[in-house]
Short mmCIF file of C-alpha atoms and ligand atoms in Angstrom, two decimals:
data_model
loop_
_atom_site.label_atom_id
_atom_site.label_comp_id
_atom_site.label_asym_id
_atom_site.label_seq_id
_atom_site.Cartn_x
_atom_site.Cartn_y
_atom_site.Cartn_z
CA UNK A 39 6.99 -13.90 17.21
CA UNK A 40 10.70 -14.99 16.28
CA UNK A 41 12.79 -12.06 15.54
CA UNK A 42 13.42 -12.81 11.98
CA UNK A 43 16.90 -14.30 10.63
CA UNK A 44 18.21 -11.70 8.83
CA UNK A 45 18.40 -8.36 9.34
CA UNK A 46 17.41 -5.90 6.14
CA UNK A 47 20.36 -4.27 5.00
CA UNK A 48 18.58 -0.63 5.89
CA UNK A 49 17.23 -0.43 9.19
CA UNK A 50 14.54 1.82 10.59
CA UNK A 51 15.53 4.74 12.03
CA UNK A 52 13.32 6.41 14.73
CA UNK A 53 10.64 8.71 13.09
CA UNK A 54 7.71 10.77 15.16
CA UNK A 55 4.48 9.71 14.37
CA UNK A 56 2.75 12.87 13.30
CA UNK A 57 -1.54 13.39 13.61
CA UNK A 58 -4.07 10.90 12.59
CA UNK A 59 -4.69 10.73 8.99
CA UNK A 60 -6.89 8.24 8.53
CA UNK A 61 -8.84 7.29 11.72
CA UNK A 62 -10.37 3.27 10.77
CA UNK A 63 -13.30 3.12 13.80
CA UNK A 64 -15.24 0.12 14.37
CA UNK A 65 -15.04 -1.61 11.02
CA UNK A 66 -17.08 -4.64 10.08
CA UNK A 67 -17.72 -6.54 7.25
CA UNK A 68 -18.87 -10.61 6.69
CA UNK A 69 -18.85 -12.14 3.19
CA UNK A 70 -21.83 -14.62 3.67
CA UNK A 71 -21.40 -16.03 7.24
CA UNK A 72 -17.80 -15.29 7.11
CA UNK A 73 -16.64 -12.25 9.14
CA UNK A 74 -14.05 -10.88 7.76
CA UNK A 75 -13.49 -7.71 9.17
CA UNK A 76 -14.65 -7.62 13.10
CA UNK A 77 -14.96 -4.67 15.09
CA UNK A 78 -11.19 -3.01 13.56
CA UNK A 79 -10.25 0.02 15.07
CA UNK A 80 -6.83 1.57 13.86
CA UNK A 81 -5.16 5.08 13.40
CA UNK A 82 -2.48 5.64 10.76
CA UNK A 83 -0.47 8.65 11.96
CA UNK A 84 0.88 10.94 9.26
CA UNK A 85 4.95 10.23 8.73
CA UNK A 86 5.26 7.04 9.99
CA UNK A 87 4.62 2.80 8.10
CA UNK A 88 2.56 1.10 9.53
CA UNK A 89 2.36 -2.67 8.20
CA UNK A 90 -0.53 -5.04 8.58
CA UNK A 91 0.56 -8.72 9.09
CA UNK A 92 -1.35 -11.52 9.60
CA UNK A 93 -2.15 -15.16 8.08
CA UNK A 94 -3.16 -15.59 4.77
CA UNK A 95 -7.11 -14.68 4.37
CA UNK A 96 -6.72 -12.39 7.66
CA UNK A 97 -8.69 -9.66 5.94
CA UNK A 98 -5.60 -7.53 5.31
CA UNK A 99 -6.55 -6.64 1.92
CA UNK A 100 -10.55 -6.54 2.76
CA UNK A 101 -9.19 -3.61 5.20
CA UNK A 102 -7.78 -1.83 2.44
CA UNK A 103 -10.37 -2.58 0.18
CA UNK A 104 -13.05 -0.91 2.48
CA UNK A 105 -10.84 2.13 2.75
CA UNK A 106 -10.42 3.01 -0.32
CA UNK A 107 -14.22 2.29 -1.60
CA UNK A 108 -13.73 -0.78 -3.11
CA UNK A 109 -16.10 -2.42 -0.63
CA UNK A 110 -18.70 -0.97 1.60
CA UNK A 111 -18.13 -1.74 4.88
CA UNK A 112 -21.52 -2.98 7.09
CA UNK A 113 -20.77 -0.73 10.17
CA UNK A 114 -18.30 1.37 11.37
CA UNK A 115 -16.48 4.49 9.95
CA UNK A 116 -13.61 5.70 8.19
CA UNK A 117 -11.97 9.31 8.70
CA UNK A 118 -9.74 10.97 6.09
CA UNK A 119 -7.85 14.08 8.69
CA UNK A 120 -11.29 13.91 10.27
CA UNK A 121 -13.88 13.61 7.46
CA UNK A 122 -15.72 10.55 6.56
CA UNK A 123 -14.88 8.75 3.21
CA UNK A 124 -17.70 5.96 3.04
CA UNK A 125 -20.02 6.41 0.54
CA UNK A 126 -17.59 8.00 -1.75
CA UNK A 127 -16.47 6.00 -4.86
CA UNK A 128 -12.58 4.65 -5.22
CA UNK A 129 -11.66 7.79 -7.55
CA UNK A 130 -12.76 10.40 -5.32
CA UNK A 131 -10.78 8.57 -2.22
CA UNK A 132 -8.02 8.50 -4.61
CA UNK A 133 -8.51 12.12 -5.13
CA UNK A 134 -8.43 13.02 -1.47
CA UNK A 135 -4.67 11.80 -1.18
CA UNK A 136 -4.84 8.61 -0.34
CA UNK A 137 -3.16 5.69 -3.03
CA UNK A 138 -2.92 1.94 -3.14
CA UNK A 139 -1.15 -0.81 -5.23
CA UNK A 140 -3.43 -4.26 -5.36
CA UNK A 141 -2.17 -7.42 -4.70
CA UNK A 142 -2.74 -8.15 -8.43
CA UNK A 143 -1.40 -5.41 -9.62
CA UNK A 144 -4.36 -4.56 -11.58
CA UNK A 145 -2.11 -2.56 -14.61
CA UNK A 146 -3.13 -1.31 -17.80
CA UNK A 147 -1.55 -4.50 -19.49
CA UNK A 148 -1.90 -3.59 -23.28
CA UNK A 149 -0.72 0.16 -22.55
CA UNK A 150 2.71 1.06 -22.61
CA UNK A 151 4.33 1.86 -19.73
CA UNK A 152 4.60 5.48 -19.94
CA UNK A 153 1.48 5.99 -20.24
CA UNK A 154 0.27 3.59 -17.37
CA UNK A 155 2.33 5.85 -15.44
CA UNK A 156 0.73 9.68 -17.08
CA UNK A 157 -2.87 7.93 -16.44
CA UNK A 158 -3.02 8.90 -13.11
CA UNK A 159 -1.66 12.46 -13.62
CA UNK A 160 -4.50 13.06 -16.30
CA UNK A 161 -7.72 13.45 -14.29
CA UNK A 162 -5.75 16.46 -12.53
CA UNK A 163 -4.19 18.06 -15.76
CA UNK A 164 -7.95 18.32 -16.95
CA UNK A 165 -8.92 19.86 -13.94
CA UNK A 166 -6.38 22.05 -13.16
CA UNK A 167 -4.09 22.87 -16.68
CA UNK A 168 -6.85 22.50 -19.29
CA UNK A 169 -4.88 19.03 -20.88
CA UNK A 170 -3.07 21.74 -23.24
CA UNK A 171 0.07 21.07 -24.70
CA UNK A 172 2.18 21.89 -21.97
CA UNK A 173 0.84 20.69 -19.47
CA UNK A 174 1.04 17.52 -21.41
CA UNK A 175 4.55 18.21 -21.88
CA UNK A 176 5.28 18.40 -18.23
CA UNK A 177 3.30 15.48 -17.54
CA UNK A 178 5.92 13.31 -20.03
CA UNK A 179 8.86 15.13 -17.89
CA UNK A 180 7.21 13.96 -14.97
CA UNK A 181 6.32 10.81 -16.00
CA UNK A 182 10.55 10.25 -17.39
CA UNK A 183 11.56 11.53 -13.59
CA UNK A 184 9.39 8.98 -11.95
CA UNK A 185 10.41 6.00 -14.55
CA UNK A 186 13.94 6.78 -13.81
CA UNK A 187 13.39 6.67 -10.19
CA UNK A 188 11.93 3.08 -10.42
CA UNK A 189 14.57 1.40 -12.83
CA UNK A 190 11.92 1.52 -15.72
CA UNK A 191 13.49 4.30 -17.90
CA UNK A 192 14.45 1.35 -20.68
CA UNK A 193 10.80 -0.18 -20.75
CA UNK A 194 8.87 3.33 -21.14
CA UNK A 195 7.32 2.02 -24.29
CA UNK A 196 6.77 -0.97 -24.43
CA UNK A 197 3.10 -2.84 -23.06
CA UNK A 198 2.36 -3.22 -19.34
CA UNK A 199 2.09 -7.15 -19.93
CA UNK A 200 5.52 -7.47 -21.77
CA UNK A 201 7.34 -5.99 -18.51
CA UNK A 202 8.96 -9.38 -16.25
CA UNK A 203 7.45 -9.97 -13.00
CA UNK A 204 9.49 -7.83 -10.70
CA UNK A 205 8.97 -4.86 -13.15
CA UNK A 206 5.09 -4.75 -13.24
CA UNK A 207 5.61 -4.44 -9.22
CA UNK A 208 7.79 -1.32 -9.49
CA UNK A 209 5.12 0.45 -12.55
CA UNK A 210 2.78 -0.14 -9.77
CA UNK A 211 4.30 1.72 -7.65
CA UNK A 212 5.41 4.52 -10.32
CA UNK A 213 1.57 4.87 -10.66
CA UNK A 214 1.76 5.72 -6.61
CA UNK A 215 4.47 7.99 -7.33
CA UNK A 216 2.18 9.37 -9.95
CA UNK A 217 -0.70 10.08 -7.61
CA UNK A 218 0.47 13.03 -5.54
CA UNK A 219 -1.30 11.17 -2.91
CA UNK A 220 -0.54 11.59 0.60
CA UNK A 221 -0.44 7.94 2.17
CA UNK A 222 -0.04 4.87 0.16
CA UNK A 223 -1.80 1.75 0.88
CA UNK A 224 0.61 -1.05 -0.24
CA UNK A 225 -0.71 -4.43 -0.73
CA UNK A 226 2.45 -6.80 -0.75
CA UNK A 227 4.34 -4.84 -3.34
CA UNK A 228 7.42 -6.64 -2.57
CA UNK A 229 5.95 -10.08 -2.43
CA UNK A 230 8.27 -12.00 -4.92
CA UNK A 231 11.05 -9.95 -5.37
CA UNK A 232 14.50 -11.15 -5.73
CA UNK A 233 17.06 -9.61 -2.82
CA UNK A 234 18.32 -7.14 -5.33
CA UNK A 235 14.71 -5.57 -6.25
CA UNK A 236 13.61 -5.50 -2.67
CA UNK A 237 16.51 -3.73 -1.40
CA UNK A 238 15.31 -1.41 -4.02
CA UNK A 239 12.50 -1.19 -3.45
CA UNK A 240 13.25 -0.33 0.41
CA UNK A 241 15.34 2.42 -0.76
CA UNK A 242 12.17 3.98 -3.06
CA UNK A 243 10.13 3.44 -0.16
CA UNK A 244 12.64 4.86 2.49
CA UNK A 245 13.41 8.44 0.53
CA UNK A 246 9.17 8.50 -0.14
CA UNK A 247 8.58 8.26 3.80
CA UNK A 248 11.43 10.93 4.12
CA UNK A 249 10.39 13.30 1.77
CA UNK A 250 6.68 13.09 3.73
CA UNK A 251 4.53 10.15 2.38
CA UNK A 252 2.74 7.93 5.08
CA UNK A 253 2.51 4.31 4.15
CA UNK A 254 0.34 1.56 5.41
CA UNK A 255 2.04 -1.71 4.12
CA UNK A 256 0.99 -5.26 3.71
CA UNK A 257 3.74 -7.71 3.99
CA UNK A 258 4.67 -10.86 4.84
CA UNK A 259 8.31 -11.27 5.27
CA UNK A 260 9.23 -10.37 8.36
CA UNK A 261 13.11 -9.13 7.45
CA UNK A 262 11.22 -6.52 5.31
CA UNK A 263 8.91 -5.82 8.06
CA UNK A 264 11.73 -5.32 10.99
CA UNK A 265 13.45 -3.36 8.11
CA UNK A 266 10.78 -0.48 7.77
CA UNK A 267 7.85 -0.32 10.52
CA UNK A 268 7.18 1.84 12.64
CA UNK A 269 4.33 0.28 14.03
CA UNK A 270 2.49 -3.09 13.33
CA UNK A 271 -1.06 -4.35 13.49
CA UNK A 272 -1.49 -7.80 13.72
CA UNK A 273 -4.82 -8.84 11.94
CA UNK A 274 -6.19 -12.76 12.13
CA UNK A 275 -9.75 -13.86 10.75
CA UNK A 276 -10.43 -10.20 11.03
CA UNK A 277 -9.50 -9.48 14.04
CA UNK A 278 -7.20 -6.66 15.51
CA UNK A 279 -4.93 -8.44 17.53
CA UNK A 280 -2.67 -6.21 18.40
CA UNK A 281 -1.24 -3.07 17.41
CA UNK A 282 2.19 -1.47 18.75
CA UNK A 283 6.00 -1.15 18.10
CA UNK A 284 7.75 -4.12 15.81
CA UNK A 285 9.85 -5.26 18.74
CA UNK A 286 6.71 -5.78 21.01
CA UNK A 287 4.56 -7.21 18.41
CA UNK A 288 7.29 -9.47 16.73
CA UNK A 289 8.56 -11.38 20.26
CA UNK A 290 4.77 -12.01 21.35
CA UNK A 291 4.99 -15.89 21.32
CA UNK A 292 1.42 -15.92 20.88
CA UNK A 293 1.11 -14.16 17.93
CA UNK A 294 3.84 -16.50 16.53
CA UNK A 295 1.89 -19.59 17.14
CA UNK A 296 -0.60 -17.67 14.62
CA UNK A 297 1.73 -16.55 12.45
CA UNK A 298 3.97 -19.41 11.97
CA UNK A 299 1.04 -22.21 12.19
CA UNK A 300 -1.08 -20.57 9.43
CA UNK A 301 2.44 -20.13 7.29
CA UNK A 302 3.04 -23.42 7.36
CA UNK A 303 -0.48 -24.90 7.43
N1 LIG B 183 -15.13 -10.82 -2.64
C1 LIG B 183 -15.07 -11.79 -1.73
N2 LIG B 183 -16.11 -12.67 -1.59
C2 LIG B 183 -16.06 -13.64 -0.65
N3 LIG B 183 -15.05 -13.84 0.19
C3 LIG B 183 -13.99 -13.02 0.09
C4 LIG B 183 -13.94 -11.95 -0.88
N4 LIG B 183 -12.76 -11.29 -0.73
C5 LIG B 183 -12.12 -11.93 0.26
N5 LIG B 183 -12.84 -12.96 0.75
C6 LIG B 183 -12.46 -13.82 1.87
O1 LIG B 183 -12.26 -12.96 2.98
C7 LIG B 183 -11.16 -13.42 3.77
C8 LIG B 183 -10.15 -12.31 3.89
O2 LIG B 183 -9.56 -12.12 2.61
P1 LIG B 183 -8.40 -11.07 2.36
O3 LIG B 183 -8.12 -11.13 0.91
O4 LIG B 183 -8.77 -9.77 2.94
O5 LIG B 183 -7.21 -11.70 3.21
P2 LIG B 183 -5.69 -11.25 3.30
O6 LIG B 183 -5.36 -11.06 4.74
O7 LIG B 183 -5.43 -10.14 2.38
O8 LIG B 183 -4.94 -12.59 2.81
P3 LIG B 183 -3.62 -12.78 1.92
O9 LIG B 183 -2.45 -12.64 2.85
O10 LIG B 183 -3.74 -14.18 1.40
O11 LIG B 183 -3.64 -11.77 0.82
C9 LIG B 183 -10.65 -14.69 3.09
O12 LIG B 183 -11.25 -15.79 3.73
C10 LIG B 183 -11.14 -14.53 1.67
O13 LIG B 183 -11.33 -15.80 1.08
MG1 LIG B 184 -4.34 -9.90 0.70
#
């Protein structure tokens, strides 16, 4: 693949990849007669992104989908730090540590924003603090910190649906912030951002990865891709292709040919 144009402003620096958290073995799934997920095998290492790229309809998102319960997959297994999550519905995965944004955002559009963001803290705060007073209190704190860390500090109350494009992409990922989670699964959360959100975007998602979080990305742009991987699996028509550093994977003329001829198919 062509090394893209131009560089991100941030590059990577070198990070360890820690143990396996999630351990993908085997996957398969078909919709009808098409196969959309054949025979994937991949490890996401704790402390490290990983990014999935591939054509459009590679079954990037039917990965993610089968990880996090939103589709069962017809074979194969899927280990959170060495336990198997299939069967278990999307809330409990979610409750083991592991958080996604969707590709359509999937918001609560006629809630403010504030409280899209204190959602996902609630299920916890009835669990664990008794949804008392406080512990509501702490959860608004929380919530402020987080909308202040995504740029959304002005917006806090007004409706999901009234936010502009590039907003409703950073409450999605205040709702990750939200989770506590472990590893984020990122479906092209910086799809369609001007240069100015995606740089900040990078930075939210740089100073997550340092402070611990593991992130498996979907993207397509490859300057945002050279600008944070670690590693890079290369899915097409459900296929592992290959899987390894982002200077291996991105000069493999062959995978170019894929990219490049789907792209601009
Ligand atoms: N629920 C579904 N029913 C039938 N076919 C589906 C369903 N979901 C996805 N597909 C098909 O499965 C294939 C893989 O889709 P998927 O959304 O995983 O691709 P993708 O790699 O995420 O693509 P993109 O880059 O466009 O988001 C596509 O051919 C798609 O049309
Ligand atoms: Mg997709």
């Amino acid at each position: 693949m062509n090394a893209p144009q131009t560089q991100s402003t941030m590059p990577t620096e070198a990070r360890t990849p820690g143990e396996v958290l999630l351990d993908i073995a085997h996957l398969n799934k078909s919709f009808g007669g098409l196969r959309v997920t054949n025979d994937v095998s991949l490890q996401l290492r704790a402390g490290i992104v990983t990014t999935l790229v591939g054509p459009n309809g590679a079954g990037k998102t039917t990965l993610f989908n089968q990880i996090t319960g939103h589709l069962k997959p017809e074979s194969g297994e899927v280990r959170w730090q060495g336990q198997s999550v299939l069967g278990r519905s999307p809330w409990q995965i979610a409750r083991l540590g592991i958080a996604r944004t969707f590709q359509d955002l999937r918001l609560f559009d006629h809630m403010s924003v504030e409280d899209n963001v204190t959602t996902v803290m609630e299920p916890a705060a009835w669990l664990w603090q008794g949804g008392g007073k406080a512990a509501k209190a702490e959860r608004r704190a929380r919530t402020a910190q987080i909308l202040a860390r995504v740029g959304l500090t002005a917006r806090a109350k007004e409706r999901a649906i009234d936010l502009s494009y590039a907003e409703r992409k950073f409450l999605s990922m205040a709702r990750v912030l939200a989770s506590d989670a472990r590893i984020w699964l990122l479906d092209e959360p910086a799809s369609g951002l001007d240069r100015g959100s995606y740089e900040r975007f990078l930075g939210l998602l740089r100073d997550s990865v340092a402070s611990g979080i593991t992130v498996c990305i979907i993207e397509h742009n490859l300057d945002i891709v050279v600008g944070i991987s670690d590693r890079i699996a290369f899915l097409d028509q459900g296929k592992l292709l290959a899987e390894g550093d982002p200077k291996t994977i991105l000069s493999d003329p062959k995978l170019a040919a894929i990219y490049f001829g789907e792209q601009t198919a």
